[in-house]
């Protein structure tokens, strides 16, 4: 639960000690760099228990002692026009858990095969943002990105397509410093059983120049 405190802390940081600019002055700063933190929240309710499906190797896996970093990201954007910006998002997400695996059908007194499962992902996502409300202190935007996620799971390494979409983004700030809040999702495992996003709500803090 402590990691959820990062969202309000970043929000407070992003609105501190800023100075007003006109819209034209802000748009003259073509480059921006930001760092941030995102949460998916579904892991608060996800038990991690998986029942076997038809045709699958019959076993039941119980997950416990889960540790999740949340989504940590850095982003560079270039303001190509008043409404369009392009850039790159690099993000990291870590997940570890202990697993008790039981064979099916279970035998009375059966001891589980216990092991640790660790998944680490690094996403590289080229991004397009579309701004539809642009004022001197705040702007509203949406965005989309398509890239790849490199995943390491125990001793395996593989890559999957990654899709990033921002349903609603709010950027606020004055002069060089700014903050933003985004509602959307980073889906990096779409072709696997787990299609839940690794990021749904995110808060960032950045610098324009």
PDB file of C-alpha atoms in Angstrom:
ATOM      1  CA  UNK A   1       0.000   0.000   0.000  1.00  0.00           C
ATOM      2  CA  UNK A   2       2.922   2.381   0.567  1.00  0.00           C
ATOM      3  CA  UNK A   3       3.535   2.667  -3.155  1.00  0.00           C
ATOM      4  CA  UNK A   4       0.104   4.291  -3.628  1.00  0.00           C
ATOM      5  CA  UNK A   5       1.400   7.312  -1.689  1.00  0.00           C
ATOM      6  CA  UNK A   6       3.661   8.136  -4.654  1.00  0.00           C
ATOM      7  CA  UNK A   7       0.706   9.381  -6.706  1.00  0.00           C
ATOM      8  CA  UNK A   8      -0.379  12.231  -4.360  1.00  0.00           C
ATOM      9  CA  UNK A   9       3.256  13.072  -3.541  1.00  0.00           C
ATOM     10  CA  UNK A  10       4.134  13.525  -7.219  1.00  0.00           C
ATOM     11  CA  UNK A  11       0.987  15.580  -7.702  1.00  0.00           C
ATOM     12  CA  UNK A  12       1.953  17.967  -4.905  1.00  0.00           C
ATOM     13  CA  UNK A  13       5.504  18.226  -6.213  1.00  0.00           C
ATOM     14  CA  UNK A  14       4.335  19.083  -9.709  1.00  0.00           C
ATOM     15  CA  UNK A  15       2.346  22.176  -8.622  1.00  0.00           C
ATOM     16  CA  UNK A  16       5.011  23.721  -6.371  1.00  0.00           C
ATOM     17  CA  UNK A  17       7.096  26.846  -7.144  1.00  0.00           C
ATOM     18  CA  UNK A  18       5.903  27.541 -10.683  1.00  0.00           C
ATOM     19  CA  UNK A  19       5.635  30.802 -12.606  1.00  0.00           C
ATOM     20  CA  UNK A  20       3.057  31.876 -15.212  1.00  0.00           C
ATOM     21  CA  UNK A  21       3.701  31.997 -18.965  1.00  0.00           C
ATOM     22  CA  UNK A  22       1.464  32.905 -21.877  1.00  0.00           C
ATOM     23  CA  UNK A  23       0.268  30.098 -24.137  1.00  0.00           C
ATOM     24  CA  UNK A  24       2.603  31.300 -26.918  1.00  0.00           C
ATOM     25  CA  UNK A  25       5.639  31.300 -24.621  1.00  0.00           C
ATOM     26  CA  UNK A  26       4.859  27.796 -23.398  1.00  0.00           C
ATOM     27  CA  UNK A  27       4.365  26.453 -26.939  1.00  0.00           C
ATOM     28  CA  UNK A  28       7.751  27.946 -27.902  1.00  0.00           C
ATOM     29  CA  UNK A  29       9.334  25.358 -25.607  1.00  0.00           C
ATOM     30  CA  UNK A  30       9.313  22.428 -28.018  1.00  0.00           C
ATOM     31  CA  UNK A  31      10.935  19.824 -25.788  1.00  0.00           C
ATOM     32  CA  UNK A  32       9.768  18.263 -22.539  1.00  0.00           C
ATOM     33  CA  UNK A  33      11.050  15.511 -20.298  1.00  0.00           C
ATOM     34  CA  UNK A  34       9.063  13.941 -17.482  1.00  0.00           C
ATOM     35  CA  UNK A  35       9.177  11.092 -15.018  1.00  0.00           C
ATOM     36  CA  UNK A  36       6.214   9.506 -13.338  1.00  0.00           C
ATOM     37  CA  UNK A  37       4.509   6.653 -11.601  1.00  0.00           C
ATOM     38  CA  UNK A  38       1.393   4.717 -12.543  1.00  0.00           C
ATOM     39  CA  UNK A  39      -0.879   2.188 -10.901  1.00  0.00           C
ATOM     40  CA  UNK A  40      -3.258  -0.429 -12.214  1.00  0.00           C
ATOM     41  CA  UNK A  41      -5.095  -1.022  -8.886  1.00  0.00           C
ATOM     42  CA  UNK A  42      -6.489  -4.387 -10.040  1.00  0.00           C
ATOM     43  CA  UNK A  43      -3.792  -6.187  -8.040  1.00  0.00           C
ATOM     44  CA  UNK A  44      -5.562  -5.067  -4.857  1.00  0.00           C
ATOM     45  CA  UNK A  45      -8.372  -7.494  -5.703  1.00  0.00           C
ATOM     46  CA  UNK A  46      -6.574 -10.120  -7.785  1.00  0.00           C
ATOM     47  CA  UNK A  47      -6.083 -13.325  -5.781  1.00  0.00           C
ATOM     48  CA  UNK A  48      -3.596 -14.911  -8.154  1.00  0.00           C
ATOM     49  CA  UNK A  49      -5.338 -18.305  -7.994  1.00  0.00           C
ATOM     50  CA  UNK A  50      -5.640 -20.018 -11.346  1.00  0.00           C
ATOM     51  CA  UNK A  51      -7.905 -22.962 -12.122  1.00  0.00           C
ATOM     52  CA  UNK A  52      -6.917 -25.349 -14.934  1.00  0.00           C
ATOM     53  CA  UNK A  53      -8.768 -25.066 -18.247  1.00  0.00           C
ATOM     54  CA  UNK A  54      -9.646 -27.826 -20.693  1.00  0.00           C
ATOM     55  CA  UNK A  55      -6.572 -29.191 -22.443  1.00  0.00           C
ATOM     56  CA  UNK A  56      -4.174 -27.513 -20.030  1.00  0.00           C
ATOM     57  CA  UNK A  57      -1.606 -29.347 -17.925  1.00  0.00           C
ATOM     58  CA  UNK A  58      -3.680 -30.053 -14.850  1.00  0.00           C
ATOM     59  CA  UNK A  59      -2.383 -28.115 -11.879  1.00  0.00           C
ATOM     60  CA  UNK A  60      -3.579 -25.449  -9.494  1.00  0.00           C
ATOM     61  CA  UNK A  61      -1.356 -22.515  -8.586  1.00  0.00           C
ATOM     62  CA  UNK A  62      -1.823 -20.403  -5.480  1.00  0.00           C
ATOM     63  CA  UNK A  63       0.059 -17.084  -5.384  1.00  0.00           C
ATOM     64  CA  UNK A  64       1.021 -15.294  -2.178  1.00  0.00           C
ATOM     65  CA  UNK A  65       3.558 -12.782  -0.802  1.00  0.00           C
ATOM     66  CA  UNK A  66       3.134 -10.690  -3.937  1.00  0.00           C
ATOM     67  CA  UNK A  67       5.357  -7.663  -4.494  1.00  0.00           C
ATOM     68  CA  UNK A  68       4.482  -5.172  -7.236  1.00  0.00           C
ATOM     69  CA  UNK A  69       6.472  -2.051  -8.058  1.00  0.00           C
ATOM     70  CA  UNK A  70       3.808  -0.237 -10.030  1.00  0.00           C
ATOM     71  CA  UNK A  71       4.713   1.333 -13.365  1.00  0.00           C
ATOM     72  CA  UNK A  72       7.742   3.656 -13.278  1.00  0.00           C
ATOM     73  CA  UNK A  73       8.281   5.639 -16.460  1.00  0.00           C
ATOM     74  CA  UNK A  74      10.243   8.394 -18.185  1.00  0.00           C
ATOM     75  CA  UNK A  75       8.989  10.241 -21.245  1.00  0.00           C
ATOM     76  CA  UNK A  76      10.399  12.657 -23.812  1.00  0.00           C
ATOM     77  CA  UNK A  77       7.995  14.645 -26.018  1.00  0.00           C
ATOM     78  CA  UNK A  78       8.528  17.085 -28.893  1.00  0.00           C
ATOM     79  CA  UNK A  79       5.800  19.662 -29.604  1.00  0.00           C
ATOM     80  CA  UNK A  80       5.549  19.370 -33.393  1.00  0.00           C
ATOM     81  CA  UNK A  81       2.470  21.620 -33.739  1.00  0.00           C
ATOM     82  CA  UNK A  82       0.015  23.322 -31.410  1.00  0.00           C
ATOM     83  CA  UNK A  83      -2.090  20.156 -31.260  1.00  0.00           C
ATOM     84  CA  UNK A  84       0.376  17.331 -31.982  1.00  0.00           C
ATOM     85  CA  UNK A  85       3.382  16.142 -29.998  1.00  0.00           C
ATOM     86  CA  UNK A  86       5.512  13.054 -30.613  1.00  0.00           C
ATOM     87  CA  UNK A  87       7.944  11.241 -28.379  1.00  0.00           C
ATOM     88  CA  UNK A  88       9.063   8.122 -26.565  1.00  0.00           C
ATOM     89  CA  UNK A  89       7.936   6.506 -23.325  1.00  0.00           C
ATOM     90  CA  UNK A  90      10.236   4.089 -21.455  1.00  0.00           C
ATOM     91  CA  UNK A  91       8.719   2.260 -18.516  1.00  0.00           C
ATOM     92  CA  UNK A  92       9.441  -0.490 -15.991  1.00  0.00           C
ATOM     93  CA  UNK A  93       7.129  -2.800 -14.055  1.00  0.00           C
ATOM     94  CA  UNK A  94       8.144  -5.521 -11.591  1.00  0.00           C
ATOM     95  CA  UNK A  95       6.118  -8.366 -10.078  1.00  0.00           C
ATOM     96  CA  UNK A  96       7.241 -11.180  -7.766  1.00  0.00           C
ATOM     97  CA  UNK A  97       5.285 -13.831  -5.894  1.00  0.00           C
ATOM     98  CA  UNK A  98       5.674 -17.151  -4.149  1.00  0.00           C
ATOM     99  CA  UNK A  99       3.729 -19.989  -5.807  1.00  0.00           C
ATOM    100  CA  UNK A 100       2.323 -23.226  -4.432  1.00  0.00           C
ATOM    101  CA  UNK A 101       1.535 -25.578  -7.322  1.00  0.00           C
ATOM    102  CA  UNK A 102      -0.687 -28.631  -6.796  1.00  0.00           C
ATOM    103  CA  UNK A 103      -1.343 -31.413  -9.285  1.00  0.00           C
ATOM    104  CA  UNK A 104      -4.947 -32.159 -10.260  1.00  0.00           C
ATOM    105  CA  UNK A 105      -6.675 -34.285  -9.069  1.00  0.00           C
ATOM    106  CA  UNK A 106      -5.262 -33.451  -5.663  1.00  0.00           C
ATOM    107  CA  UNK A 107      -4.255 -36.293  -3.385  1.00  0.00           C
ATOM    108  CA  UNK A 108      -4.880 -36.040   0.318  1.00  0.00           C
ATOM    109  CA  UNK A 109      -1.737 -34.921   2.088  1.00  0.00           C
ATOM    110  CA  UNK A 110      -0.132 -33.754  -1.150  1.00  0.00           C
ATOM    111  CA  UNK A 111       2.678 -31.252  -0.676  1.00  0.00           C
ATOM    112  CA  UNK A 112       2.857 -28.414  -3.176  1.00  0.00           C
ATOM    113  CA  UNK A 113       5.742 -27.631  -5.448  1.00  0.00           C
ATOM    114  CA  UNK A 114       6.774 -24.244  -4.026  1.00  0.00           C
ATOM    115  CA  UNK A 115       8.825 -21.745  -6.008  1.00  0.00           C
ATOM    116  CA  UNK A 116       9.276 -18.022  -6.592  1.00  0.00           C
ATOM    117  CA  UNK A 117       7.963 -16.410  -9.763  1.00  0.00           C
ATOM    118  CA  UNK A 118       9.466 -13.076 -10.854  1.00  0.00           C
ATOM    119  CA  UNK A 119       8.430 -10.972 -13.846  1.00  0.00           C
ATOM    120  CA  UNK A 120      10.166  -7.760 -14.915  1.00  0.00           C
ATOM    121  CA  UNK A 121       9.112  -5.719 -17.949  1.00  0.00           C
ATOM    122  CA  UNK A 122      10.700  -2.825 -19.814  1.00  0.00           C
ATOM    123  CA  UNK A 123       8.483  -1.065 -22.337  1.00  0.00           C
ATOM    124  CA  UNK A 124       9.625   1.104 -25.269  1.00  0.00           C
ATOM    125  CA  UNK A 125       6.635   2.994 -26.643  1.00  0.00           C
ATOM    126  CA  UNK A 126       6.715   5.660 -29.390  1.00  0.00           C
ATOM    127  CA  UNK A 127       3.845   8.020 -28.521  1.00  0.00           C
ATOM    128  CA  UNK A 128       1.528  10.548 -30.187  1.00  0.00           C
ATOM    129  CA  UNK A 129      -0.388  13.089 -28.085  1.00  0.00           C
ATOM    130  CA  UNK A 130      -3.262  15.230 -29.403  1.00  0.00           C
ATOM    131  CA  UNK A 131      -4.031  18.440 -27.492  1.00  0.00           C
ATOM    132  CA  UNK A 132      -7.597  19.729 -27.812  1.00  0.00           C
ATOM    133  CA  UNK A 133      -7.596  22.405 -25.079  1.00  0.00           C
ATOM    134  CA  UNK A 134      -4.566  24.626 -24.709  1.00  0.00           C
ATOM    135  CA  UNK A 135      -4.329  27.508 -22.240  1.00  0.00           C
ATOM    136  CA  UNK A 136      -1.437  29.170 -20.440  1.00  0.00           C
ATOM    137  CA  UNK A 137      -1.756  27.136 -17.222  1.00  0.00           C
ATOM    138  CA  UNK A 138      -3.431  23.912 -18.340  1.00  0.00           C
ATOM    139  CA  UNK A 139      -4.059  21.772 -21.377  1.00  0.00           C
ATOM    140  CA  UNK A 140      -6.123  18.662 -22.036  1.00  0.00           C
ATOM    141  CA  UNK A 141      -4.969  15.903 -24.351  1.00  0.00           C
ATOM    142  CA  UNK A 142      -5.342  12.280 -25.389  1.00  0.00           C
ATOM    143  CA  UNK A 143      -2.700   9.973 -26.760  1.00  0.00           C
ATOM    144  CA  UNK A 144      -1.810   6.632 -28.248  1.00  0.00           C
ATOM    145  CA  UNK A 145       1.381   4.638 -28.519  1.00  0.00           C
ATOM    146  CA  UNK A 146       2.483   1.359 -30.085  1.00  0.00           C
ATOM    147  CA  UNK A 147       5.754  -0.331 -29.268  1.00  0.00           C
ATOM    148  CA  UNK A 148       7.198  -3.370 -27.538  1.00  0.00           C
ATOM    149  CA  UNK A 149       7.748  -4.725 -24.069  1.00  0.00           C
ATOM    150  CA  UNK A 150      10.755  -6.864 -23.144  1.00  0.00           C
ATOM    151  CA  UNK A 151       9.787  -9.342 -20.448  1.00  0.00           C
ATOM    152  CA  UNK A 152      12.034 -11.431 -18.224  1.00  0.00           C
ATOM    153  CA  UNK A 153      10.368 -14.216 -16.288  1.00  0.00           C
ATOM    154  CA  UNK A 154      12.699 -16.249 -14.112  1.00  0.00           C
ATOM    155  CA  UNK A 155      15.205 -17.529 -16.722  1.00  0.00           C
ATOM    156  CA  UNK A 156      13.172 -16.637 -19.833  1.00  0.00           C
ATOM    157  CA  UNK A 157      13.380 -13.468 -21.927  1.00  0.00           C
ATOM    158  CA  UNK A 158      10.878 -12.579 -24.636  1.00  0.00           C
ATOM    159  CA  UNK A 159       9.207  -9.565 -26.265  1.00  0.00           C
ATOM    160  CA  UNK A 160       5.562  -8.731 -26.867  1.00  0.00           C
ATOM    161  CA  UNK A 161       3.651  -5.920 -28.582  1.00  0.00           C
ATOM    162  CA  UNK A 162       2.694  -3.069 -26.250  1.00  0.00           C
ATOM    163  CA  UNK A 163      -0.174  -0.618 -26.621  1.00  0.00           C
ATOM    164  CA  UNK A 164      -0.438   2.612 -24.648  1.00  0.00           C
ATOM    165  CA  UNK A 165      -3.541   4.782 -24.730  1.00  0.00           C
ATOM    166  CA  UNK A 166      -4.351   7.927 -22.772  1.00  0.00           C
ATOM    167  CA  UNK A 167      -8.088   8.502 -22.575  1.00  0.00           C
ATOM    168  CA  UNK A 168      -7.681  11.828 -20.784  1.00  0.00           C
ATOM    169  CA  UNK A 169      -4.557  13.716 -19.834  1.00  0.00           C
ATOM    170  CA  UNK A 170      -4.353  16.979 -17.892  1.00  0.00           C
ATOM    171  CA  UNK A 171      -1.100  18.947 -17.958  1.00  0.00           C
ATOM    172  CA  UNK A 172      -0.755  21.933 -15.638  1.00  0.00           C
ATOM    173  CA  UNK A 173       2.145  24.185 -14.834  1.00  0.00           C
ATOM    174  CA  UNK A 174       3.833  27.506 -15.289  1.00  0.00           C
ATOM    175  CA  UNK A 175       7.102  28.391 -16.923  1.00  0.00           C
ATOM    176  CA  UNK A 176       9.407  25.372 -17.328  1.00  0.00           C
ATOM    177  CA  UNK A 177       8.036  23.026 -14.674  1.00  0.00           C
ATOM    178  CA  UNK A 178       4.789  21.110 -15.125  1.00  0.00           C
ATOM    179  CA  UNK A 179       2.828  18.178 -13.821  1.00  0.00           C
ATOM    180  CA  UNK A 180       0.352  15.870 -15.486  1.00  0.00           C
ATOM    181  CA  UNK A 181      -2.291  13.326 -14.594  1.00  0.00           C
ATOM    182  CA  UNK A 182      -3.369  10.665 -17.077  1.00  0.00           C
ATOM    183  CA  UNK A 183      -6.191   8.157 -17.170  1.00  0.00           C
ATOM    184  CA  UNK A 184      -5.587   5.359 -19.620  1.00  0.00           C
ATOM    185  CA  UNK A 185      -3.810   2.050 -19.877  1.00  0.00           C
ATOM    186  CA  UNK A 186      -0.548   0.445 -20.869  1.00  0.00           C
ATOM    187  CA  UNK A 187      -1.362  -3.058 -22.120  1.00  0.00           C
ATOM    188  CA  UNK A 188       1.834  -5.015 -22.671  1.00  0.00           C
ATOM    189  CA  UNK A 189       0.570  -8.614 -22.623  1.00  0.00           C
ATOM    190  CA  UNK A 190      -2.444  -8.437 -24.919  1.00  0.00           C
ATOM    191  CA  UNK A 191      -1.828 -11.769 -26.626  1.00  0.00           C
ATOM    192  CA  UNK A 192      -1.492 -13.672 -23.360  1.00  0.00           C
ATOM    193  CA  UNK A 193      -4.181 -14.756 -20.898  1.00  0.00           C
ATOM    194  CA  UNK A 194      -3.519 -11.672 -18.765  1.00  0.00           C
ATOM    195  CA  UNK A 195      -4.930  -8.697 -20.690  1.00  0.00           C
ATOM    196  CA  UNK A 196      -5.121  -6.325 -17.734  1.00  0.00           C
ATOM    197  CA  UNK A 197      -3.166  -3.045 -17.973  1.00  0.00           C
ATOM    198  CA  UNK A 198       0.075  -2.390 -16.115  1.00  0.00           C
ATOM    199  CA  UNK A 199      -0.921   1.253 -15.747  1.00  0.00           C
ATOM    200  CA  UNK A 200      -4.363   2.879 -15.487  1.00  0.00           C
ATOM    201  CA  UNK A 201      -3.837   6.095 -13.484  1.00  0.00           C
ATOM    202  CA  UNK A 202      -0.508   7.915 -13.575  1.00  0.00           C
ATOM    203  CA  UNK A 203       1.016  11.125 -12.262  1.00  0.00           C
ATOM    204  CA  UNK A 204       4.100  12.764 -13.751  1.00  0.00           C
ATOM    205  CA  UNK A 205       6.445  15.681 -13.116  1.00  0.00           C
ATOM    206  CA  UNK A 206       8.459  17.292 -15.868  1.00  0.00           C
ATOM    207  CA  UNK A 207      10.473  20.143 -17.379  1.00  0.00           C
ATOM    208  CA  UNK A 208       9.988  22.058 -20.649  1.00  0.00           C
ATOM    209  CA  UNK A 209      12.803  23.676 -22.570  1.00  0.00           C
TER     210      UNK A 209
END
